mmCIF file of C-alpha atoms and ligand atoms in Angstrom:
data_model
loop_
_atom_site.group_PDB
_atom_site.id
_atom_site.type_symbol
_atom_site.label_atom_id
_atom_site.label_comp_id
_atom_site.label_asym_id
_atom_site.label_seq_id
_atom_site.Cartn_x
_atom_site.Cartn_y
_atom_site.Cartn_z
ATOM 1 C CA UNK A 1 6.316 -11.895 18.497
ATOM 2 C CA UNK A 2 6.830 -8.361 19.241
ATOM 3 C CA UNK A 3 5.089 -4.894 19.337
ATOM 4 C CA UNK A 4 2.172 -4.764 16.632
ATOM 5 C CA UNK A 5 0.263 -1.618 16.754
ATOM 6 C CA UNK A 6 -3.009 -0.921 14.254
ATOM 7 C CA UNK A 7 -3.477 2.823 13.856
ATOM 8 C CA UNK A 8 -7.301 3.934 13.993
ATOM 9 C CA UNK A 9 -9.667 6.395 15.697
ATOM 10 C CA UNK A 10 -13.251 6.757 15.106
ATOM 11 C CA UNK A 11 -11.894 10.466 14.387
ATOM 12 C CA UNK A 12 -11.272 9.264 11.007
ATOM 13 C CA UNK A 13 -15.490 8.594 10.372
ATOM 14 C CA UNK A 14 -16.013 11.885 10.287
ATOM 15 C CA UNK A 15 -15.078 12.212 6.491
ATOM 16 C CA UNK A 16 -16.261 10.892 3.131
ATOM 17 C CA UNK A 17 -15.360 11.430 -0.101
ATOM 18 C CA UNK A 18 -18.125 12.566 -2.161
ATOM 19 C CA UNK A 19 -20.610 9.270 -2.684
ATOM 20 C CA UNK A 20 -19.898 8.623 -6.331
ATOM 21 C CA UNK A 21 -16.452 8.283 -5.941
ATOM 22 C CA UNK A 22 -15.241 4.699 -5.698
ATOM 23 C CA UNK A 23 -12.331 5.590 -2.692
ATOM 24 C CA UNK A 24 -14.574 3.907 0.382
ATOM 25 C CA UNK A 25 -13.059 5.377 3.706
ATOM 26 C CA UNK A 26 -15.401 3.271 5.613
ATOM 27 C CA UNK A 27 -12.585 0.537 4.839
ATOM 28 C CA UNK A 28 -10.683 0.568 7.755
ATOM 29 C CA UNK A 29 -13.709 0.745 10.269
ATOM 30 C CA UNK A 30 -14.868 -2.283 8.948
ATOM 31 C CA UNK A 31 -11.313 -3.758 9.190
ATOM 32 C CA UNK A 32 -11.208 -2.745 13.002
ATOM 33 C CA UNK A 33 -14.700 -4.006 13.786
ATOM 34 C CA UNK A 34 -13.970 -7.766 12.612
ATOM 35 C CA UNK A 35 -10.167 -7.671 14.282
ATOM 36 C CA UNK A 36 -11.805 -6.217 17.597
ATOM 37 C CA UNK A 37 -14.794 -8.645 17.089
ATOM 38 C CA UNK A 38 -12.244 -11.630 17.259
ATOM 39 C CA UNK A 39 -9.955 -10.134 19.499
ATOM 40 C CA UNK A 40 -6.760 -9.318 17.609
ATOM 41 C CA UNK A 41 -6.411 -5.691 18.546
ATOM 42 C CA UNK A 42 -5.290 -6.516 22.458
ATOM 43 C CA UNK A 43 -3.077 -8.908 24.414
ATOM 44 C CA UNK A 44 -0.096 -10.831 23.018
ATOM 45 C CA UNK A 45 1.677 -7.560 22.403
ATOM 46 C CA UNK A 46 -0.719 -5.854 20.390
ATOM 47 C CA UNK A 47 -2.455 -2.658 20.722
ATOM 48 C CA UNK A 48 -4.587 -0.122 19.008
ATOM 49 C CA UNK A 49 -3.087 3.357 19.201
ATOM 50 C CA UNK A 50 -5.334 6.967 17.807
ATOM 51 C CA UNK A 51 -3.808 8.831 15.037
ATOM 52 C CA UNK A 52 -2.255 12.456 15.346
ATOM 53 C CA UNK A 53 -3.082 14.887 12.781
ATOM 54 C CA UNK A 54 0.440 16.055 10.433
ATOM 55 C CA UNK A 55 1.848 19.367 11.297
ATOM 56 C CA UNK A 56 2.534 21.598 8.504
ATOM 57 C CA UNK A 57 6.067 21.734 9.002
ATOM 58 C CA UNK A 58 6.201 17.759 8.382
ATOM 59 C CA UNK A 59 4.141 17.874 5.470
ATOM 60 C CA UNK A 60 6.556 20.199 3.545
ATOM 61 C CA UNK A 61 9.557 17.704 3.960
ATOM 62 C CA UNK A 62 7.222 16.232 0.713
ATOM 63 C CA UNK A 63 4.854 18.844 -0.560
ATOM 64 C CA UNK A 64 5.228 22.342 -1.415
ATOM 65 C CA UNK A 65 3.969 25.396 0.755
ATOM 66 C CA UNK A 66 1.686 26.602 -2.298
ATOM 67 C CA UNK A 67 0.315 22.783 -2.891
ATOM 68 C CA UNK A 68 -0.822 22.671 0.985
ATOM 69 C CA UNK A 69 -2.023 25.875 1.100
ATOM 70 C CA UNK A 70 -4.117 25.402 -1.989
ATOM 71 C CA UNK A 71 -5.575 22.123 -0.468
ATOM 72 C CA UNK A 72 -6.581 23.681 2.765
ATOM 73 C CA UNK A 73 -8.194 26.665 0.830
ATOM 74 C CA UNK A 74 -10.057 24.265 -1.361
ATOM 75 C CA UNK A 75 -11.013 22.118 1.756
ATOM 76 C CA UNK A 76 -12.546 25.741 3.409
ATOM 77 C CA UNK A 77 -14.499 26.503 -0.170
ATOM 78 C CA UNK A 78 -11.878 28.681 -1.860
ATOM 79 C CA UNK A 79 -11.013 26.845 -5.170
ATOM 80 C CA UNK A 80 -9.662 27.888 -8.040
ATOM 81 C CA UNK A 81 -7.926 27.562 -11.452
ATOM 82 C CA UNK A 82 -4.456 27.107 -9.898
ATOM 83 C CA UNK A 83 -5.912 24.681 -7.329
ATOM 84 C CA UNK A 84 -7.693 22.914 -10.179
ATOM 85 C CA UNK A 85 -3.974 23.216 -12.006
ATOM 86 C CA UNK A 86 -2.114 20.812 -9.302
ATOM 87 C CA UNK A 87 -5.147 17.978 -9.355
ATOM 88 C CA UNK A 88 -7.092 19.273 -6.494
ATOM 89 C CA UNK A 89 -11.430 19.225 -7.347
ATOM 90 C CA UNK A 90 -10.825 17.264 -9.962
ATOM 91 C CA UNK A 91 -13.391 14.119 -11.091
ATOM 92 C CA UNK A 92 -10.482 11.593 -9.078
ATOM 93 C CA UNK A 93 -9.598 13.826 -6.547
ATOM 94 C CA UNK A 94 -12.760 16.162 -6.051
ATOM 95 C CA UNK A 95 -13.261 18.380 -3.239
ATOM 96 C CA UNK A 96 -15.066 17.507 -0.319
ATOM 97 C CA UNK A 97 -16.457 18.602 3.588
ATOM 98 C CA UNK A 98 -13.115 18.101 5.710
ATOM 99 C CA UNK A 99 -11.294 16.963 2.800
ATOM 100 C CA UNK A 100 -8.188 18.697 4.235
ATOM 101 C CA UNK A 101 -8.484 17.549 8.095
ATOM 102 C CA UNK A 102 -9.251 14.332 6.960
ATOM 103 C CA UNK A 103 -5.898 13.560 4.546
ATOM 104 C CA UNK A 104 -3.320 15.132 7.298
ATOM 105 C CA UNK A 105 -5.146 12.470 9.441
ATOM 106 C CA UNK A 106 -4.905 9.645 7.637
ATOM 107 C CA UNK A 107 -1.450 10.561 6.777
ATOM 108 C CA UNK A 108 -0.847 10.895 10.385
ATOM 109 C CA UNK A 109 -1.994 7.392 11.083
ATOM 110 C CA UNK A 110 0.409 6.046 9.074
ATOM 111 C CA UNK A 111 3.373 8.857 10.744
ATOM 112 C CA UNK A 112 2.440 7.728 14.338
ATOM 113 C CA UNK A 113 3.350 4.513 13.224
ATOM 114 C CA UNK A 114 6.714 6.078 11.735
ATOM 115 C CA UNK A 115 7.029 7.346 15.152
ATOM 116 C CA UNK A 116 6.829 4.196 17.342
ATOM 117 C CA UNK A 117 8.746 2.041 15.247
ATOM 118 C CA UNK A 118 11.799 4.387 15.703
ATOM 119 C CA UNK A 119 10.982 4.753 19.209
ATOM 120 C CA UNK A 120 11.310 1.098 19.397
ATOM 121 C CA UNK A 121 7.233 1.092 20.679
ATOM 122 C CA UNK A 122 6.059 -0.543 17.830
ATOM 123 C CA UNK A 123 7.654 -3.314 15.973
ATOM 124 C CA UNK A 124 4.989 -3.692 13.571
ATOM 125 C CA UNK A 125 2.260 -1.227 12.620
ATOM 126 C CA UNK A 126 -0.733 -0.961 10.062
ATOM 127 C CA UNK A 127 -2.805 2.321 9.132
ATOM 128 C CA UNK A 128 -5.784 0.890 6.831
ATOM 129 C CA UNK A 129 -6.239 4.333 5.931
ATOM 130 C CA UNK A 130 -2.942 5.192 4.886
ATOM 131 C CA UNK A 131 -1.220 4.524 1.285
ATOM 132 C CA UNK A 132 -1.752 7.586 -0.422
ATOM 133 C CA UNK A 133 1.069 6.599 -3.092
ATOM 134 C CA UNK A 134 -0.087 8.976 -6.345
ATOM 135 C CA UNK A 135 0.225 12.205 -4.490
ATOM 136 C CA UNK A 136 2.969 14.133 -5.885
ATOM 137 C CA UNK A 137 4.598 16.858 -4.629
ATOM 138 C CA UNK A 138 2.784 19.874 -6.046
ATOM 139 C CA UNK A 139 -0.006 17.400 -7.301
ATOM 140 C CA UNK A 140 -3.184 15.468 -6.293
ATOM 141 C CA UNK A 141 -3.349 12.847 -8.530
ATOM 142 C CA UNK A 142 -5.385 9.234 -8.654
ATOM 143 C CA UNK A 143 -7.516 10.000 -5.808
ATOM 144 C CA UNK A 144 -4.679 10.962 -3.511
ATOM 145 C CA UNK A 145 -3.901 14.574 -1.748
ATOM 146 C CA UNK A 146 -0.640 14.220 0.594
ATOM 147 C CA UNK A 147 1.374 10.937 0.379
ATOM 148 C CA UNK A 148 1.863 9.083 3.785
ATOM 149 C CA UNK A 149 3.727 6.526 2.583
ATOM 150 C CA UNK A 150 6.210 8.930 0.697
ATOM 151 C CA UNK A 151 6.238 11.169 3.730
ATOM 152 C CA UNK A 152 7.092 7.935 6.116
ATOM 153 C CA UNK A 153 10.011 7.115 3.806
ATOM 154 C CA UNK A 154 11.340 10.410 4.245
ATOM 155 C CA UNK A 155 10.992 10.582 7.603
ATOM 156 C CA UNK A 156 13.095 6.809 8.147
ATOM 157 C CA UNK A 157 16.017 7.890 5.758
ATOM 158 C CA UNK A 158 16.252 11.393 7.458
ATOM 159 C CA UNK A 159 16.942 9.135 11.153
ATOM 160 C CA UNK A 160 19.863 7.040 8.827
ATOM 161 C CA UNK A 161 17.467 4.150 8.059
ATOM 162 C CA UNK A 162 17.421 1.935 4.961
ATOM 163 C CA UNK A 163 14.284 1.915 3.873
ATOM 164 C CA UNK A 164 12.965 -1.170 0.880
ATOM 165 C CA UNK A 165 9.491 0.393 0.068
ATOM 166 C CA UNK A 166 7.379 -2.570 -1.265
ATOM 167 C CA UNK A 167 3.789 -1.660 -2.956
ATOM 168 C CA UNK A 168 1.449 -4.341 -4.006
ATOM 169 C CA UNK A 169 -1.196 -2.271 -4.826
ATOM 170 C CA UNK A 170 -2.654 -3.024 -8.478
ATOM 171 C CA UNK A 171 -1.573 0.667 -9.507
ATOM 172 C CA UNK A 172 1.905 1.688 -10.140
ATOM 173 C CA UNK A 173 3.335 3.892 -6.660
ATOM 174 C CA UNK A 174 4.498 6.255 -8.461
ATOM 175 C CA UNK A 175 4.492 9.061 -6.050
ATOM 176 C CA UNK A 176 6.811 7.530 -3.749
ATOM 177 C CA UNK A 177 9.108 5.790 -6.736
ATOM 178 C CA UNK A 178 9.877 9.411 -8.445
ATOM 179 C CA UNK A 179 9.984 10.734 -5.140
ATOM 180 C CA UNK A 180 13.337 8.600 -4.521
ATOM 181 C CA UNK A 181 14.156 8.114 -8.164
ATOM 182 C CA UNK A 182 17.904 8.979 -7.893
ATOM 183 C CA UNK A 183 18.372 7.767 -4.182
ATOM 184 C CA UNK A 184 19.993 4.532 -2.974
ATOM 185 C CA UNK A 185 18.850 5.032 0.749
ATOM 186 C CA UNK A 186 15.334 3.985 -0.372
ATOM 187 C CA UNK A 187 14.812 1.025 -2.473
ATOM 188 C CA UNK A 188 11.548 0.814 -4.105
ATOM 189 C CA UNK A 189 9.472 -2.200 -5.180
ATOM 190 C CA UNK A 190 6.098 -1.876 -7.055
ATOM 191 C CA UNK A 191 4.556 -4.817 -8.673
ATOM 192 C CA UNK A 192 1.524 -3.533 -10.612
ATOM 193 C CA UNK A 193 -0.751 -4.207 -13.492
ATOM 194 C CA UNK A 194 0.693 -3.560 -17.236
ATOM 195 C CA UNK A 195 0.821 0.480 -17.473
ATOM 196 C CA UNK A 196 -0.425 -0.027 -20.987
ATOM 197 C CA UNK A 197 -3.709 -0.490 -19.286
ATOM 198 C CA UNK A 198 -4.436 1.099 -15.934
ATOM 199 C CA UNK A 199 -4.041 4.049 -14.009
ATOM 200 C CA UNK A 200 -1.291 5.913 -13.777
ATOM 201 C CA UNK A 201 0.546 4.797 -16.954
ATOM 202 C CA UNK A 202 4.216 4.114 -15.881
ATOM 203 C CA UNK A 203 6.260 2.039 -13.825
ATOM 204 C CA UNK A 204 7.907 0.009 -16.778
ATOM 205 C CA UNK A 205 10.354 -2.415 -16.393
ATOM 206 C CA UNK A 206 13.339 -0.099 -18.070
ATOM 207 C CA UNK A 207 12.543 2.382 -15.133
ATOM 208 C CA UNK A 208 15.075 1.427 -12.947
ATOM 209 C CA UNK A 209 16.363 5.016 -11.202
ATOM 210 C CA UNK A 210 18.989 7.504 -11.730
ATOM 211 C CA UNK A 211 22.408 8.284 -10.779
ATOM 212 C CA UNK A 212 23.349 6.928 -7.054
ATOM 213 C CA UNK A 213 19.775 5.572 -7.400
ATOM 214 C CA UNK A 214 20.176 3.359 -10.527
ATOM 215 C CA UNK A 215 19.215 -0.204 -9.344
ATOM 216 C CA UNK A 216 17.244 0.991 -6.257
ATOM 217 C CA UNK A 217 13.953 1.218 -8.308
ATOM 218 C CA UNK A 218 12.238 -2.182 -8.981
ATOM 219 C CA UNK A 219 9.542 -1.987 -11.209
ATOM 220 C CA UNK A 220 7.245 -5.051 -11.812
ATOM 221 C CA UNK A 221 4.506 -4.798 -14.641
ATOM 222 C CA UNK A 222 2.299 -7.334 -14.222
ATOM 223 C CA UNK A 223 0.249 -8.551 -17.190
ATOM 224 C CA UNK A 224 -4.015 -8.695 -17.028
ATOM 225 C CA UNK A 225 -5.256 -11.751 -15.590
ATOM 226 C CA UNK A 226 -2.101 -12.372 -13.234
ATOM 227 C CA UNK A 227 -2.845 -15.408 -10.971
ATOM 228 C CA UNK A 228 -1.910 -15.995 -7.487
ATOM 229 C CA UNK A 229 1.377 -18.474 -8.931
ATOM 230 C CA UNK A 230 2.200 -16.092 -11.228
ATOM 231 C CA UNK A 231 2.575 -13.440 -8.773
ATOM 232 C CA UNK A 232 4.526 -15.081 -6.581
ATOM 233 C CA UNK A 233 6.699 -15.997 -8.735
ATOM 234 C CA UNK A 234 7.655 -12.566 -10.042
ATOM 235 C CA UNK A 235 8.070 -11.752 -6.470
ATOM 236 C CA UNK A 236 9.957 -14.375 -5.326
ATOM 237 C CA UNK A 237 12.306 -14.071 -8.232
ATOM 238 C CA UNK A 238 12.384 -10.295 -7.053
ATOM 239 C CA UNK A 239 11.947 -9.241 -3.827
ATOM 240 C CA UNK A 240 14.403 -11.723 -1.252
ATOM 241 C CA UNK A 241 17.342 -11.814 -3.187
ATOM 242 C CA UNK A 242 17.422 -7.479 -3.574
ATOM 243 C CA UNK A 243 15.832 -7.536 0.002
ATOM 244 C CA UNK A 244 19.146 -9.748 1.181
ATOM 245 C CA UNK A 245 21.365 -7.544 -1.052
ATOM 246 C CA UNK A 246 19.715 -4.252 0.232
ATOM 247 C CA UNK A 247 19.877 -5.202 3.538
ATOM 248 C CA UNK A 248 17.438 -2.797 4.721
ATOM 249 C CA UNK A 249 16.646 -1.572 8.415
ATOM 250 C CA UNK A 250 12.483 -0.343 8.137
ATOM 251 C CA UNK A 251 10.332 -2.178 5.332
ATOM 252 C CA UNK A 252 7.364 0.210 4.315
ATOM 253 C CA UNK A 253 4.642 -2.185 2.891
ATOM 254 C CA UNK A 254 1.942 -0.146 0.824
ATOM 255 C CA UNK A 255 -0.897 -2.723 0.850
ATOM 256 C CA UNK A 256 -3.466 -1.771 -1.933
ATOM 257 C CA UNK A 257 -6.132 -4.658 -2.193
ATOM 258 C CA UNK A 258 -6.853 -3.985 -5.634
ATOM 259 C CA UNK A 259 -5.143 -6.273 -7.032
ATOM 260 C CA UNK A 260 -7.832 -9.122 -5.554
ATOM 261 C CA UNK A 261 -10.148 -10.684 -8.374
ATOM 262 C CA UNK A 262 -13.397 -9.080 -9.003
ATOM 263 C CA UNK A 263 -11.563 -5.628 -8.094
ATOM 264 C CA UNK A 264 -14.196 -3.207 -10.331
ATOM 265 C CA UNK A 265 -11.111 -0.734 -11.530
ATOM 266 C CA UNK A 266 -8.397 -3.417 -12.018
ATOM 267 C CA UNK A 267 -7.846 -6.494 -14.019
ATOM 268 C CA UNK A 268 -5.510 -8.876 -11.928
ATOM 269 C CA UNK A 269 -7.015 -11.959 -10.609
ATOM 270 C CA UNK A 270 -5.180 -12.538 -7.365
ATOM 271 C CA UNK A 271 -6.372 -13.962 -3.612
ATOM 272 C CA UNK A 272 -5.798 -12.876 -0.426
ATOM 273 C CA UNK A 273 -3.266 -16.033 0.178
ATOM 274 C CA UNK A 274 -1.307 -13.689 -1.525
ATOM 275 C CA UNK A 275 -0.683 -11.444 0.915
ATOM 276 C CA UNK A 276 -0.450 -14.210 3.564
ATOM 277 C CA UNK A 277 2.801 -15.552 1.574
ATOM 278 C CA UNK A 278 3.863 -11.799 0.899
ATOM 279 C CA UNK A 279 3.418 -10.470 4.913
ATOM 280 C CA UNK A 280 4.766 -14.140 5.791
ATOM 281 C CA UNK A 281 8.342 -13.619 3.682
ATOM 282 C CA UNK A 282 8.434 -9.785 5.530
ATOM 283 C CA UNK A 283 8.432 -10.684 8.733
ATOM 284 C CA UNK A 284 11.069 -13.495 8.095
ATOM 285 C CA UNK A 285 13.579 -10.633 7.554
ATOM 286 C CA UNK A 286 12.995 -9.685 11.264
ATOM 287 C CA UNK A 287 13.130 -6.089 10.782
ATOM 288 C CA UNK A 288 10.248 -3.387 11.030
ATOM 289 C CA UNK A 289 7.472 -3.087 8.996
ATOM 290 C CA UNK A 290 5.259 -0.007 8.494
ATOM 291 C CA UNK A 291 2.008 -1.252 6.522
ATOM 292 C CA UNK A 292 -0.954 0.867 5.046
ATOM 293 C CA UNK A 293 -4.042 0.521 3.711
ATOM 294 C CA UNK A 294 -4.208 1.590 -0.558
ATOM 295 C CA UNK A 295 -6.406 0.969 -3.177
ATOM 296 C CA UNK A 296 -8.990 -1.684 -3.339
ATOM 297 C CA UNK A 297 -12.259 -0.991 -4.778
ATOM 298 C CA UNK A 298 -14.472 -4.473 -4.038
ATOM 299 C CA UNK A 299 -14.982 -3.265 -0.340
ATOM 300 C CA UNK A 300 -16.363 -6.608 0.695
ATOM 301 C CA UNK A 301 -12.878 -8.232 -0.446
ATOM 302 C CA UNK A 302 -10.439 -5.596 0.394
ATOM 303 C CA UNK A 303 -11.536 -5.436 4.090
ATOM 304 C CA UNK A 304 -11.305 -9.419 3.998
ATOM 305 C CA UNK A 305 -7.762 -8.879 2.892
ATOM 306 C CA UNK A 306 -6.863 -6.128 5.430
ATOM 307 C CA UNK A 307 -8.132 -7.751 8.730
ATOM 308 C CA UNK A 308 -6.353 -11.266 7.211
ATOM 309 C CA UNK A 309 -2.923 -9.119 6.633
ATOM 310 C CA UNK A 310 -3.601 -7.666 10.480
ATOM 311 C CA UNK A 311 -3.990 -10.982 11.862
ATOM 312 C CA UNK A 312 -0.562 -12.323 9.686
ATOM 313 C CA UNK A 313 1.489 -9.516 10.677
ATOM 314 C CA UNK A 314 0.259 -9.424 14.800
ATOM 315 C CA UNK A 315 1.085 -13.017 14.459
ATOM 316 C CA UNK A 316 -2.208 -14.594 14.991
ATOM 317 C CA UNK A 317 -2.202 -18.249 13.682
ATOM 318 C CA UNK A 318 -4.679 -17.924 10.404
ATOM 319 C CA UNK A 319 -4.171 -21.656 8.877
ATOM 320 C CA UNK A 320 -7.478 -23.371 9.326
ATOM 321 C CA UNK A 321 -8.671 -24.887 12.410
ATOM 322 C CA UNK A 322 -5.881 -24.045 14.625
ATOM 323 C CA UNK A 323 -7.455 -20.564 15.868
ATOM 324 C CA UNK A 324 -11.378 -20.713 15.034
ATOM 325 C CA UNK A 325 -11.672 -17.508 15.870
ATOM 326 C CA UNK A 326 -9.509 -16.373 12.672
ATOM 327 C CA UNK A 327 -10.006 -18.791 10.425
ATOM 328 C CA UNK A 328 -14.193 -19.587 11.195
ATOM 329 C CA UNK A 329 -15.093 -15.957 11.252
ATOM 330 C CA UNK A 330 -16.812 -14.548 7.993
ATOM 331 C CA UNK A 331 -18.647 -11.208 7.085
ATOM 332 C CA UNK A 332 -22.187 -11.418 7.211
ATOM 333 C CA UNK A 333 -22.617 -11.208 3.403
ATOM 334 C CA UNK A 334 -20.346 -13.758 2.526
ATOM 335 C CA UNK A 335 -21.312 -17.298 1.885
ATOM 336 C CA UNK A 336 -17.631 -18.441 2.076
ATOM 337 C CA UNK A 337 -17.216 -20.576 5.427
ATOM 338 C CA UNK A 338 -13.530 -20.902 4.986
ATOM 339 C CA UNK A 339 -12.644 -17.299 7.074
ATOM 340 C CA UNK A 340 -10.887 -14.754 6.280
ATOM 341 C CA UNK A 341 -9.112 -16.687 3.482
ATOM 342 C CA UNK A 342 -10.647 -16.384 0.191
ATOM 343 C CA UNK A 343 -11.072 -19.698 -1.715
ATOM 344 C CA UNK A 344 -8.830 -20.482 -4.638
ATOM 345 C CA UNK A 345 -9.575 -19.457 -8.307
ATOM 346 C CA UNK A 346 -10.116 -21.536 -11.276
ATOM 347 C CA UNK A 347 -7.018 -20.648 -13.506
ATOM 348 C CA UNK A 348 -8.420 -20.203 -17.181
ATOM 349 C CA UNK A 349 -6.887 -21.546 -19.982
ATOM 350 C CA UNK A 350 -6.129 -18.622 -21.630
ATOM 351 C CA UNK A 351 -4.108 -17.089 -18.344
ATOM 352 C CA UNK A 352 -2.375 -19.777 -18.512
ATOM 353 C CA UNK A 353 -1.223 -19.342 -22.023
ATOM 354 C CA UNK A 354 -0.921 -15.561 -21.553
ATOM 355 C CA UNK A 355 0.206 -14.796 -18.222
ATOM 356 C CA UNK A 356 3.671 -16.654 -17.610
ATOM 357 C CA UNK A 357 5.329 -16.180 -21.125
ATOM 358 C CA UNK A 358 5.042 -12.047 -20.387
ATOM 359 C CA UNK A 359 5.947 -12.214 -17.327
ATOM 360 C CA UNK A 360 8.956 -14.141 -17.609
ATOM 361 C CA UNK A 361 10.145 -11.647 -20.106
ATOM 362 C CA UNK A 362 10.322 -9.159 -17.795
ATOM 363 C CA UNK A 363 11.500 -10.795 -14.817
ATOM 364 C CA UNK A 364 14.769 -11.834 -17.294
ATOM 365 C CA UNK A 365 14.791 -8.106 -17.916
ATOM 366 C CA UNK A 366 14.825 -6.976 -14.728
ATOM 367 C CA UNK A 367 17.345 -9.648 -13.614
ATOM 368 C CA UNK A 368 19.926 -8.485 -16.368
ATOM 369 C CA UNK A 369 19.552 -4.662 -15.455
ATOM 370 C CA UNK A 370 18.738 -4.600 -12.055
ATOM 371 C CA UNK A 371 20.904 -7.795 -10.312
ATOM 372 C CA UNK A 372 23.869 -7.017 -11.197
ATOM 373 C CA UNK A 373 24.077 -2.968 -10.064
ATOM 374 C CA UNK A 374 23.842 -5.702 -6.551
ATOM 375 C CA UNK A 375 26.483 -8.189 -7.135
ATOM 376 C CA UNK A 376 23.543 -10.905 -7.766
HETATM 377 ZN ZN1 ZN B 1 -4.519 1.288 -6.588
#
């Protein structure tokens, strides 16, 4: 196992985003209190390393100088129309104390882990409260003010890297996709729920990229009630054999949780094994991996899901009874005994009927326009 670094600072508890709203920031401290709790943010080549705020200069490789400037005016109190005109105070991405200090922050976390992978200091690194994939250039969109993980894949293809961005959360990463729409330096993977019924309304199969980057966006509707077999399915039909074709150098993993059952702004019915079999595949490649945090709305389950993906990706042993300590912990609000895992789901009838036959459709669709633009 190599370098695995998790990206926090009690810095980042300074900020909040207005109580109504459903984005919880107090994700990741919760993540970092069970990992440090059982020990998995020290020894066997781990580490937990403090943020550093994004300069200007780096956030206008992605945004525009009038977008910034309007955020930081709106973060001091000076709003108006033509902040209100790119997304900013908005009922999804309102306006609140620090609001500006506290996105170049989190975007930062996920940028110092840019930084030490290319330095070679990291091999793997996480930022819970990264994955800011709806924020568009000139545009705050879908609770999300400067995109991190957009940002980080800039920053890897501007040092010559290959970059496959993969995003599991529930809502189409659009953001980052458009952002590299007609690029074949950048490969991008989303697997999301049906655009026909969530948030943000695209990312449908026939969106496969332009020019040079025709091929090099994957998009992966998923349909409502998707199942943990289901899913892996679609991404094991999808993601090795472009992975091996792509042959990439840095994987940037955008890790939304809201996908998990009982998500309260999402209809997909997965587990956490998911990303156990997802995080388990990545680090097979043996190349980099830059993870983030995301959506994921059902705090209880989402920070289950986080500290299990920490403990997968720093190598800790998570199947049952071989490390106690991962497998036998359990929040205190939990009645589940089994850990971190959550337990399996009762497939219903009607998923079953529903689920496969759609999906299949679109995995043959994606496998006669994507594949061959790959020699596969
Ligand atoms: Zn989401």
């Amino acid at each position: 196992m190599g370098k695995a670094v998790f990206i926090y600072s009690s810095e980042l508890e300074n900020y909040h985003y207005p109580p109504e709203h459903p984005f919880n920031v107090d994700r990741a401290r919760k993540v970092r209190k069970i990992l440090n709790s059982i020990g998995l943010l020290s020894g066997d080549g781990r580490s937990e390393v403090p943020p550093q705020a994004t300069d200007r200069i780096t956030l206008k490789k992605f945004h525009s100088a009038r977008y910034l400037h309007a955020l930081k005016s709106a973060s001091e109190g000076k709003w108006d129309a033509e902040a209100l005109d790119m997304g900013i105070g908005t009922g999804d991405c309102p306006v609140f104390d620090g609001l500006y200090d506290y996105a170049v922050l989190a975007c930062g976390a996920t940028l110092t882990g840019v930084k030490m992978i290319l330095s070679g200091s990291a091999d793997v690194a996480f930022n819970p409260s990264g994955g800011f994939h709806h924020a568009g250039p000139e545009k705050a969109a879908g609770f999300c003010y400067i995109n991190d993980v957009a940002l980080a894949c800039l920053i890897f293809a501007e040092q010559r890297k290959k970059v496959l961005y993969i995003d599991v959360d529930v809502h189409h990463g659009d953001g980052v996709v458009y952002a590299f729409y007609d690029r074949c330096d950048v490969m991008t993977i989303s697997l999301h729920q049906n655009p026909r019924t969530l948030f943000p309304g695209t990312g449908f199969e026939d969106e496969i990229g332009t020019g040079r980057g025709k091929g090099f966006c994957i998009n992966v509707p998923l349909p409502v009630g998707t199942y943990d077999e289901a899913y892996m399915e679609a991404f094991n039909a999808i993601v090795p054999p472009l992975t091996v074709a792509f042959n990439p150098d840095v994987i940037v993993l955008e890790l939304g949780a809201d996908a998990l059952a009982g998500d309260p702004l999402a209809n997909l019915c997965l587990t956490n094994n998911v990303y156990i079999e997802i995080i388990k595949y990545l680090l097979s490649c043996n190349k980099p991996i830059l993870a983030t945090g995301g959506g994921g709305y059902n705090v209880e389950n989402t920070v289950r899901a986080w500290a299990l993906a920490w403990a997968v990706l720093c190598g800790a042993d998570v199947e049952t009874d071989k490390n106690p300590a991962v497998s036998g912990v359990m929040l205190g609000s939990t009645e589940w005994q089994g850990g971190l895992r959550d337990r399996r789901l009762v497939i219903s009838q009607t998923q079953l009927e529903t689920v496969m036959p759609a999906l299949e459709r679109t995995l043959e669709t994606l496998k006669a326009s994507v594949f061959p633009i790959h020699g596969l």
